JSON list of N, CA and C in Angstrom, two decimals:
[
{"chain": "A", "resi": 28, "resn": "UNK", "atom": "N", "xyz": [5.31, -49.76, -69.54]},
{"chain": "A", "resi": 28, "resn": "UNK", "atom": "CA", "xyz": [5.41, -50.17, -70.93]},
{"chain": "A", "resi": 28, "resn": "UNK", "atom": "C", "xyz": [4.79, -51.55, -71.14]},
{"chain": "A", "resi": 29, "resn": "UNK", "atom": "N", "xyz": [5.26, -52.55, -70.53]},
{"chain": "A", "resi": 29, "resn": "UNK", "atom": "CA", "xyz": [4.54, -53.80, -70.14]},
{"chain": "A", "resi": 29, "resn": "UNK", "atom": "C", "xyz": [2.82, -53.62, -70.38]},
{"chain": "A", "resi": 30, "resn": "UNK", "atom": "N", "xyz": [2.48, -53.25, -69.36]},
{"chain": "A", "resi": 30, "resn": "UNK", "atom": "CA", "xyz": [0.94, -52.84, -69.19]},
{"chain": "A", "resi": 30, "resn": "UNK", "atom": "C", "xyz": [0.29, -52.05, -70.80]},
{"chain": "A", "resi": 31, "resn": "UNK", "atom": "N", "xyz": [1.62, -51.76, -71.29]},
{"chain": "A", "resi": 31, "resn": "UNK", "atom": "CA", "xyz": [0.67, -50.97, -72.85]},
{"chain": "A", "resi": 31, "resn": "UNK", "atom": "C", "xyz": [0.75, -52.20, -73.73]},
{"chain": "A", "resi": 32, "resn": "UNK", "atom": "N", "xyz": [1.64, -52.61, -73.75]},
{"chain": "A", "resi": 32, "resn": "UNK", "atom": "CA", "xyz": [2.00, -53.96, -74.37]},
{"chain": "A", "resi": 32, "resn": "UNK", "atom": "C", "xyz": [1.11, -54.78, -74.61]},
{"chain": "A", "resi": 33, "resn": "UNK", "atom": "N", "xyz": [0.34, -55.24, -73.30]},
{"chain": "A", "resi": 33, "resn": "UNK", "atom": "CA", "xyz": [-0.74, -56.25, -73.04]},
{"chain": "A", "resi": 33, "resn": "UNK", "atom": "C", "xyz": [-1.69, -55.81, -73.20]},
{"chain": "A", "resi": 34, "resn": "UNK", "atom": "N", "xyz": [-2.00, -54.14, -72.83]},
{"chain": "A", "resi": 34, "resn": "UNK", "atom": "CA", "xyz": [-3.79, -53.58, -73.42]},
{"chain": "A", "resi": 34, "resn": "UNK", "atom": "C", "xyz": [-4.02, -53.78, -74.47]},
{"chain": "A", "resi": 35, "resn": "UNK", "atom": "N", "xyz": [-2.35, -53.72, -75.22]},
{"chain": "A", "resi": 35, "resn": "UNK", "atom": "CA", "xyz": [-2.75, -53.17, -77.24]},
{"chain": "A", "resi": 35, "resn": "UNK", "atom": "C", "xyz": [-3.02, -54.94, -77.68]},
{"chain": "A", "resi": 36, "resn": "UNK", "atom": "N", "xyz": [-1.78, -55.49, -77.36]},
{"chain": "A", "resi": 36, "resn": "UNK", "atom": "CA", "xyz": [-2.39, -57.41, -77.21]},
{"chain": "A", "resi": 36, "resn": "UNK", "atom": "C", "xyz": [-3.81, -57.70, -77.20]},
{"chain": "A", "resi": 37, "resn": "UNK", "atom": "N", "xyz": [-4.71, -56.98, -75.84]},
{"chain": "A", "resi": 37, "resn": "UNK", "atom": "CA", "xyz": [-5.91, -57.47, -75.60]},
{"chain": "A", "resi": 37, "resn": "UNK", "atom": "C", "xyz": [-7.10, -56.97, -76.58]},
{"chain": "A", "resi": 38, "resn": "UNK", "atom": "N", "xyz": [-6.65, -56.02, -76.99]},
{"chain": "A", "resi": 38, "resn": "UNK", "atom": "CA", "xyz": [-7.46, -54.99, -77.68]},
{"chain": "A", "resi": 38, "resn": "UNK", "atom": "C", "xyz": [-7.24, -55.25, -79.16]},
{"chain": "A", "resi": 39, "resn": "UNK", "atom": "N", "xyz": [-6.05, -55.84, -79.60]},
{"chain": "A", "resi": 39, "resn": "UNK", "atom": "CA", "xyz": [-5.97, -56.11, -81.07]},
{"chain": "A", "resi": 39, "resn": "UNK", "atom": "C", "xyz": [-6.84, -57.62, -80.96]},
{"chain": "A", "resi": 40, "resn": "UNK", "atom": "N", "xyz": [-6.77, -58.31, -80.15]},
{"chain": "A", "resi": 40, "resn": "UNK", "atom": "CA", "xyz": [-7.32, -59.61, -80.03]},
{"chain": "A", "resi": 40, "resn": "UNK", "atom": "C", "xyz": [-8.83, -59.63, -80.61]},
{"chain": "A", "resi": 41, "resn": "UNK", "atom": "N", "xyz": [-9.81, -58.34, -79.10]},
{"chain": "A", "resi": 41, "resn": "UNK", "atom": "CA", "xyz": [-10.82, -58.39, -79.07]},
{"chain": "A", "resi": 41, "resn": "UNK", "atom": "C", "xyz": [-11.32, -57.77, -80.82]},
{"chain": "A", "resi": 42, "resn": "UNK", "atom": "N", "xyz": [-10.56, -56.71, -81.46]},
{"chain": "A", "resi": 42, "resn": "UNK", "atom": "CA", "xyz": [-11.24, -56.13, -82.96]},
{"chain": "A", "resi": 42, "resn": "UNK", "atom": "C", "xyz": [-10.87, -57.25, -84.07]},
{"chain": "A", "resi": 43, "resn": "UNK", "atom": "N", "xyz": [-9.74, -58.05, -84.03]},
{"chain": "A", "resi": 43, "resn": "UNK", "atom": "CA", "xyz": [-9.42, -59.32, -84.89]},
{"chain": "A", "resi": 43, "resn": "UNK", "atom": "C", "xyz": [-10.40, -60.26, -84.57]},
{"chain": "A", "resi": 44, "resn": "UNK", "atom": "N", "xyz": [-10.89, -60.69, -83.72]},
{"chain": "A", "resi": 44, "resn": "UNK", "atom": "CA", "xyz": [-11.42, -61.50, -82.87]},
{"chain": "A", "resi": 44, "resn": "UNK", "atom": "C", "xyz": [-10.64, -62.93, -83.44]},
{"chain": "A", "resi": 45, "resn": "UNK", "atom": "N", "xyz": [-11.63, -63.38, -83.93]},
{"chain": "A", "resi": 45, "resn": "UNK", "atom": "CA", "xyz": [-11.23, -65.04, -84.70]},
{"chain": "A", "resi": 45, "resn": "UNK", "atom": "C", "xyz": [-10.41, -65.59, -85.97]},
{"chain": "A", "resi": 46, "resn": "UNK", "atom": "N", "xyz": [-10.03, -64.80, -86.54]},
{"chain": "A", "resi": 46, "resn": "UNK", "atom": "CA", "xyz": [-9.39, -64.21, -88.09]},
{"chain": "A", "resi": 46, "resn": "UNK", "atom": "C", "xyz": [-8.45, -64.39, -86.99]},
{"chain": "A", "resi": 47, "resn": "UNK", "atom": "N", "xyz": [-7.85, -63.90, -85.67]},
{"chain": "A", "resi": 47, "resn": "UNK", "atom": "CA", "xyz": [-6.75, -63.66, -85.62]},
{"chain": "A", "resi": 47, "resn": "UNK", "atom": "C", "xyz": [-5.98, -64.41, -84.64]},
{"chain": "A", "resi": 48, "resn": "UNK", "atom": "N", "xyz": [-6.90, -65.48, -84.53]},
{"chain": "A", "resi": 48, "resn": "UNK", "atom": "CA", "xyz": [-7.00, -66.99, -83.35]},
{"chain": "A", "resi": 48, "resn": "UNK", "atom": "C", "xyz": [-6.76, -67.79, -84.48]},
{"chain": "A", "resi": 49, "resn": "UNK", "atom": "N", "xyz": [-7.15, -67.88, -85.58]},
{"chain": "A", "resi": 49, "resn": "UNK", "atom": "CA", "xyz": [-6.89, -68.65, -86.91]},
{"chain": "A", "resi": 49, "resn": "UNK", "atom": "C", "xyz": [-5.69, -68.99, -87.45]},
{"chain": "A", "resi": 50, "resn": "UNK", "atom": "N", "xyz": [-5.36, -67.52, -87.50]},
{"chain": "A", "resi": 50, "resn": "UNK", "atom": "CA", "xyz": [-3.84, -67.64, -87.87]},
{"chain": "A", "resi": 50, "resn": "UNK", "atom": "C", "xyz": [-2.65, -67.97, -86.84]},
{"chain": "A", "resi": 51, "resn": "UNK", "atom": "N", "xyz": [-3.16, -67.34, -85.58]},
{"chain": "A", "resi": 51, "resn": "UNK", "atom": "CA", "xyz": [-1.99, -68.55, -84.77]},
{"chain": "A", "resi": 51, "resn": "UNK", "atom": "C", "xyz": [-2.12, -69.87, -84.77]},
{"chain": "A", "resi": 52, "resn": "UNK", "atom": "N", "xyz": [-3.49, -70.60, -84.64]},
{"chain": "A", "resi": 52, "resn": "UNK", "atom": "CA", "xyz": [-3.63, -71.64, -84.52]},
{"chain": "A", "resi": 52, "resn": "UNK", "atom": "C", "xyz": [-3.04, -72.19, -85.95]},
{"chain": "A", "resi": 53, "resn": "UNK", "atom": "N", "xyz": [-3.31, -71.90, -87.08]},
{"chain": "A", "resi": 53, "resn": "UNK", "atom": "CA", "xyz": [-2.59, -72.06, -88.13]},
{"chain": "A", "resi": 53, "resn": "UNK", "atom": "C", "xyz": [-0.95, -72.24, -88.14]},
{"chain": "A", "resi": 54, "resn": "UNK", "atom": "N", "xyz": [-0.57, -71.27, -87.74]},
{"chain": "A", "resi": 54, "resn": "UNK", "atom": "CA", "xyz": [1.21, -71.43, -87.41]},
{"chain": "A", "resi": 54, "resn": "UNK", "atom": "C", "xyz": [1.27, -72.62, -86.54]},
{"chain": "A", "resi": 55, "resn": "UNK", "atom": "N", "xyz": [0.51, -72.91, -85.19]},
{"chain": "A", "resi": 55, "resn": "UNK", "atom": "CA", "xyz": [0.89, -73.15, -84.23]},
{"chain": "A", "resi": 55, "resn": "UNK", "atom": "C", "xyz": [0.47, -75.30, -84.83]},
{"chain": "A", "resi": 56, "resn": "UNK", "atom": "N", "xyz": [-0.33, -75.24, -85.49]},
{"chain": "A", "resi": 56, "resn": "UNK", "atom": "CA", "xyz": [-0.15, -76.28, -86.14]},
{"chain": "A", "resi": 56, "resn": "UNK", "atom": "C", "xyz": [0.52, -77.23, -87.14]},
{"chain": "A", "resi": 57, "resn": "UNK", "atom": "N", "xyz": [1.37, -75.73, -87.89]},
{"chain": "A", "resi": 57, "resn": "UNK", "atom": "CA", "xyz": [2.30, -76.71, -88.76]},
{"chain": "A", "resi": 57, "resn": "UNK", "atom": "C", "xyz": [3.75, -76.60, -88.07]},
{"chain": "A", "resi": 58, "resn": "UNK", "atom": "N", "xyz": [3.96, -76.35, -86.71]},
{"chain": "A", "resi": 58, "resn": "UNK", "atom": "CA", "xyz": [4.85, -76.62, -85.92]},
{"chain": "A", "resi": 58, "resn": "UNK", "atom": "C", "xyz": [5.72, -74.86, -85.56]},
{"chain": "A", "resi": 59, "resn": "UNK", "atom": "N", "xyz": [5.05, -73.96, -85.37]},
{"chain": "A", "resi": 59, "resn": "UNK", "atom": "CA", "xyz": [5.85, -72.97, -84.82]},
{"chain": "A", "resi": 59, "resn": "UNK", "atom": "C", "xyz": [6.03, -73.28, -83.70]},
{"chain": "A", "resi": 60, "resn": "UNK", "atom": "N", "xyz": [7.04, -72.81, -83.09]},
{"chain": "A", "resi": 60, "resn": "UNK", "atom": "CA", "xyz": [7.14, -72.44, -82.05]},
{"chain": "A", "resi": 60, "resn": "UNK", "atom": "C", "xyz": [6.54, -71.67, -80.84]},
{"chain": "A", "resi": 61, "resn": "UNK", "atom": "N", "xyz": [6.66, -70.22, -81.50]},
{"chain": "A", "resi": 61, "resn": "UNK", "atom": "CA", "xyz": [6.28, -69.17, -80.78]},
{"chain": "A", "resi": 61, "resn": "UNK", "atom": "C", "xyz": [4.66, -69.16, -80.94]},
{"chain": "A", "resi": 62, "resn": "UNK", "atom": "N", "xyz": [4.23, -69.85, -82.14]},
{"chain": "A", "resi": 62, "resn": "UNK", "atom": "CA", "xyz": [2.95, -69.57, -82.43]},
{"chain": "A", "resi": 62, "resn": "UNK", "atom": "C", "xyz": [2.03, -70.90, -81.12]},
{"chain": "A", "resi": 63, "resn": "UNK", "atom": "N", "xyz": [2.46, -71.45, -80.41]},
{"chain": "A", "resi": 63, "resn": "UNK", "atom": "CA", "xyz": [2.05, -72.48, -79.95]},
{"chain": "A", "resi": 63, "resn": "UNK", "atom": "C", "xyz": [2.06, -71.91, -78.55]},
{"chain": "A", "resi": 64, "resn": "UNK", "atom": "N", "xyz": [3.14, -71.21, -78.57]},
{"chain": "A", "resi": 64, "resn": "UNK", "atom": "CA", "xyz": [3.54, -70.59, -77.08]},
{"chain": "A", "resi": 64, "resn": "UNK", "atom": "C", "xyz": [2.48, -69.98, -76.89]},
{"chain": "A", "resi": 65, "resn": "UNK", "atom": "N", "xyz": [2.18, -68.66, -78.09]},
{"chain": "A", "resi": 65, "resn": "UNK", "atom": "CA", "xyz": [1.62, -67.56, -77.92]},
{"chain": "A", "resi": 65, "resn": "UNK", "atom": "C", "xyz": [0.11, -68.21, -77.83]},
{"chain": "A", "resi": 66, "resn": "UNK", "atom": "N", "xyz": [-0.34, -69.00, -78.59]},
{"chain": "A", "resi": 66, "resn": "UNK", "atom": "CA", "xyz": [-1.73, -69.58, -78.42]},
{"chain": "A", "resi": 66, "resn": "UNK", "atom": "C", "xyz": [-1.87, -70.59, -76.89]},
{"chain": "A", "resi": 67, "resn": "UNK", "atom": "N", "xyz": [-0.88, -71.07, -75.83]},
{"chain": "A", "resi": 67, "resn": "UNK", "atom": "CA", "xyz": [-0.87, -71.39, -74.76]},
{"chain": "A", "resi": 67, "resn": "UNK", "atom": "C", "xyz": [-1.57, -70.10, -73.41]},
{"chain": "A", "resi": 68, "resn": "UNK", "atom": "N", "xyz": [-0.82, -69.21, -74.20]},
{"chain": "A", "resi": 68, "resn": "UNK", "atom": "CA", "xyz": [-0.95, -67.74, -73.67]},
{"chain": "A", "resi": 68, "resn": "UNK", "atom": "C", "xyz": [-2.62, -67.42, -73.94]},
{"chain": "A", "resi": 69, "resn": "UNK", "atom": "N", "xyz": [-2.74, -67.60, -74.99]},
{"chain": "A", "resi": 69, "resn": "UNK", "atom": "CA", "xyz": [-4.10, -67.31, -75.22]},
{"chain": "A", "resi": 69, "resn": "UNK", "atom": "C", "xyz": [-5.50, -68.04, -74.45]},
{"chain": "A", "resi": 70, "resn": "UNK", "atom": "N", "xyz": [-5.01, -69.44, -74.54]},
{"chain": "A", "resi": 70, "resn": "UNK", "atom": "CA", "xyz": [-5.82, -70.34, -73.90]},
{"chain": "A", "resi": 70, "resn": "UNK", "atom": "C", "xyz": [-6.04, -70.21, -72.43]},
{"chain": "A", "resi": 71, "resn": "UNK", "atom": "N", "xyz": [-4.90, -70.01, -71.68]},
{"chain": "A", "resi": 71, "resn": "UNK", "atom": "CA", "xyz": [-4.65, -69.45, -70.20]},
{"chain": "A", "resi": 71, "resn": "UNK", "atom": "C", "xyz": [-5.46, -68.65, -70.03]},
{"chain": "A", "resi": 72, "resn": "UNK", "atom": "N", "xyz": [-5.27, -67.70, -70.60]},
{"chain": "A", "resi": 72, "resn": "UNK", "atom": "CA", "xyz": [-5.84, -65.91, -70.44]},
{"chain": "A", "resi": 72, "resn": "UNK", "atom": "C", "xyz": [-7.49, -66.07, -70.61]},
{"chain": "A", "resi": 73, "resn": "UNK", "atom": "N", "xyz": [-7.75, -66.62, -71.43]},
{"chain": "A", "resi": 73, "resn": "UNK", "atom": "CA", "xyz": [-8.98, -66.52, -72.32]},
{"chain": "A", "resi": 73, "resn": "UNK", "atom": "C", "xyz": [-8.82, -65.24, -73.20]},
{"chain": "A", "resi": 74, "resn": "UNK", "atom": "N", "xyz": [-8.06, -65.07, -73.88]},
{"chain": "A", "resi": 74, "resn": "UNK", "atom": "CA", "xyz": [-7.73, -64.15, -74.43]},
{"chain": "A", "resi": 74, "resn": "UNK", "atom": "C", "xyz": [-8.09, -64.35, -76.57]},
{"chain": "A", "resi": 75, "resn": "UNK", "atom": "N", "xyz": [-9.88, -64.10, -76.72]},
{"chain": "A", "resi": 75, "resn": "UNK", "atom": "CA", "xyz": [-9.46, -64.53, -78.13]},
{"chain": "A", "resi": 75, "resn": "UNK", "atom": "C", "xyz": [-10.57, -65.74, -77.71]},
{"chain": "A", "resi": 76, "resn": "UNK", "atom": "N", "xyz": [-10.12, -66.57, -77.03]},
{"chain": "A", "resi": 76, "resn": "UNK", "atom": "CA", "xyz": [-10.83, -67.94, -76.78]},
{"chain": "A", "resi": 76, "resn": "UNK", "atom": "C", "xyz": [-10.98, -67.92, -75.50]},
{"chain": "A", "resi": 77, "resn": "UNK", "atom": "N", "xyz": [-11.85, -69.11, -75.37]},
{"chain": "A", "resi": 77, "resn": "UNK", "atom": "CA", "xyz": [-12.57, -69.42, -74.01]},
{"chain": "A", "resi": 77, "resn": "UNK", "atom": "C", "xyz": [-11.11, -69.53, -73.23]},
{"chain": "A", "resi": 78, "resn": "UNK", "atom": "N", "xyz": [-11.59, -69.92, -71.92]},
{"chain": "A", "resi": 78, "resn": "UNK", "atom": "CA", "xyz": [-10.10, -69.71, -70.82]},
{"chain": "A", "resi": 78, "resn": "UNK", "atom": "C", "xyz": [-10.28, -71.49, -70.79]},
{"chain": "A", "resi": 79, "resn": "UNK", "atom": "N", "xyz": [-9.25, -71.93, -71.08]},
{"chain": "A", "resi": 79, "resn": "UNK", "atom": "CA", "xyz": [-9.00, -73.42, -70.80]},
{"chain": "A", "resi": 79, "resn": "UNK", "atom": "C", "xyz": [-7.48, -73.95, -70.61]},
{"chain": "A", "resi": 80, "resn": "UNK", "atom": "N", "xyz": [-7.46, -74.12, -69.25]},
{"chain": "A", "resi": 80, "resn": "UNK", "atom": "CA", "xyz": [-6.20, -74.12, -68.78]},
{"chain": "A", "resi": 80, "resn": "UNK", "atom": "C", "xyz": [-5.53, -75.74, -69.13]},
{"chain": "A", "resi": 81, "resn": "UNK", "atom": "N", "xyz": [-6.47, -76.72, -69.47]},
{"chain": "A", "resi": 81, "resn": "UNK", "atom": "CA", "xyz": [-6.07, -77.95, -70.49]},
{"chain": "A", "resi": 81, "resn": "UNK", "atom": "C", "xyz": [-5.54, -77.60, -71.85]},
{"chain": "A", "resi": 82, "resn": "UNK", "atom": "N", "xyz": [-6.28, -76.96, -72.30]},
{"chain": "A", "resi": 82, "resn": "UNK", "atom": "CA", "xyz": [-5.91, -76.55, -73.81]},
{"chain": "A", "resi": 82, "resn": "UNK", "atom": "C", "xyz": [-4.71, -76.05, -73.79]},
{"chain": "A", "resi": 83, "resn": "UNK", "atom": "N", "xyz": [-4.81, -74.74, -72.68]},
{"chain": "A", "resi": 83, "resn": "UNK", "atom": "CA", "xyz": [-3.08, -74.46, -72.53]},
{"chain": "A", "resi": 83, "resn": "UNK", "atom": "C", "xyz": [-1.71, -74.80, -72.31]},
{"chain": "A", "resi": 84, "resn": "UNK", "atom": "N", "xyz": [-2.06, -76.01, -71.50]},
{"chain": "A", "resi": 84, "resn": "UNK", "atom": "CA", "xyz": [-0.79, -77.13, -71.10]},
{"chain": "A", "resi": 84, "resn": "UNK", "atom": "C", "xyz": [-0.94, -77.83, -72.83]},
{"chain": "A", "resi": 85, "resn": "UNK", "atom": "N", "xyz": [-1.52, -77.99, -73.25]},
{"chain": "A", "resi": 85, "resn": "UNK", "atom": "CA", "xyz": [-1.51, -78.98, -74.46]},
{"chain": "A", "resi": 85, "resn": "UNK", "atom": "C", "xyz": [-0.29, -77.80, -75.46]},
{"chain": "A", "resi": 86, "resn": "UNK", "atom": "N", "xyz": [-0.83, -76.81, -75.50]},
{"chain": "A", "resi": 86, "resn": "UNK", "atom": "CA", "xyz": [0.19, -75.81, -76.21]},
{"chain": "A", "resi": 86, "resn": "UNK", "atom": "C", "xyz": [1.84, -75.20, -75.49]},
{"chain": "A", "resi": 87, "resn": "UNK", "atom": "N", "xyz": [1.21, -75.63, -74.55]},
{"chain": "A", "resi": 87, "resn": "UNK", "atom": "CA", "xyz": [2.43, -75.42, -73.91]},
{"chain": "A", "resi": 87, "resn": "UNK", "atom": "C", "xyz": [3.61, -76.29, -74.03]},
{"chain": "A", "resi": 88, "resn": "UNK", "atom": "N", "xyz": [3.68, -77.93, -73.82]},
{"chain": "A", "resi": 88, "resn": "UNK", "atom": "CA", "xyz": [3.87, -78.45, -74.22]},
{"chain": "A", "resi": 88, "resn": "UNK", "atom": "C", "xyz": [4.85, -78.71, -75.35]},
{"chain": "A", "resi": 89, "resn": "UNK", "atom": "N", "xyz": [3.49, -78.43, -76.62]},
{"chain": "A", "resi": 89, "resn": "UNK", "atom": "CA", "xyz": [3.53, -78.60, -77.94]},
{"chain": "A", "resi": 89, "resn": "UNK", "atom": "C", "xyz": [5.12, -77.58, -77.96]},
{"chain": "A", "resi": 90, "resn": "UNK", "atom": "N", "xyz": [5.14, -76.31, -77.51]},
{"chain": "A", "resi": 90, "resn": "UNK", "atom": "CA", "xyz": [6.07, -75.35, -77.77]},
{"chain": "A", "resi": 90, "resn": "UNK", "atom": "C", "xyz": [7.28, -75.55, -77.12]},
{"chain": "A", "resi": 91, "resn": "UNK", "atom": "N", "xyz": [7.44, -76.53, -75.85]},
{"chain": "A", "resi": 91, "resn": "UNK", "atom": "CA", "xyz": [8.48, -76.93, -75.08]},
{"chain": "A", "resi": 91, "resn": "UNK", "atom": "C", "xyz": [8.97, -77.92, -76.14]}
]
């Protein structure tokens, strides 16, 4: 179940592409939580965005 979880994740990412990096980064800027987490996640992965494991501690962080 996990593993479907993360294909449909990777796969809604790749057809949203940037529209949908926008809007987390959007949340994740006027102070969500989860939206900071989830864009840490993103940054790690390269998932959506380039893989930048700085960027990710910065969101990570931000969400701790």
């Amino acid at each position: 179940m996990k593993l479907l979880i993360t294909t449909f994740f990777t796969l809604l990412l790749g057809f949203a592409g940037s529209s949908y990096v926008k809007w987390w980064r959007s949340a994740a800027e006027q102070g969500d939580v989860d939206a900071q987490y989830n864009l840490g996640i993103m940054y790690n992965n390269g998932q959506g965005v380039p893989e930048n494991k700085a960027e990710a501690v910065n969101w990570y962080r931000l969400a701790a």
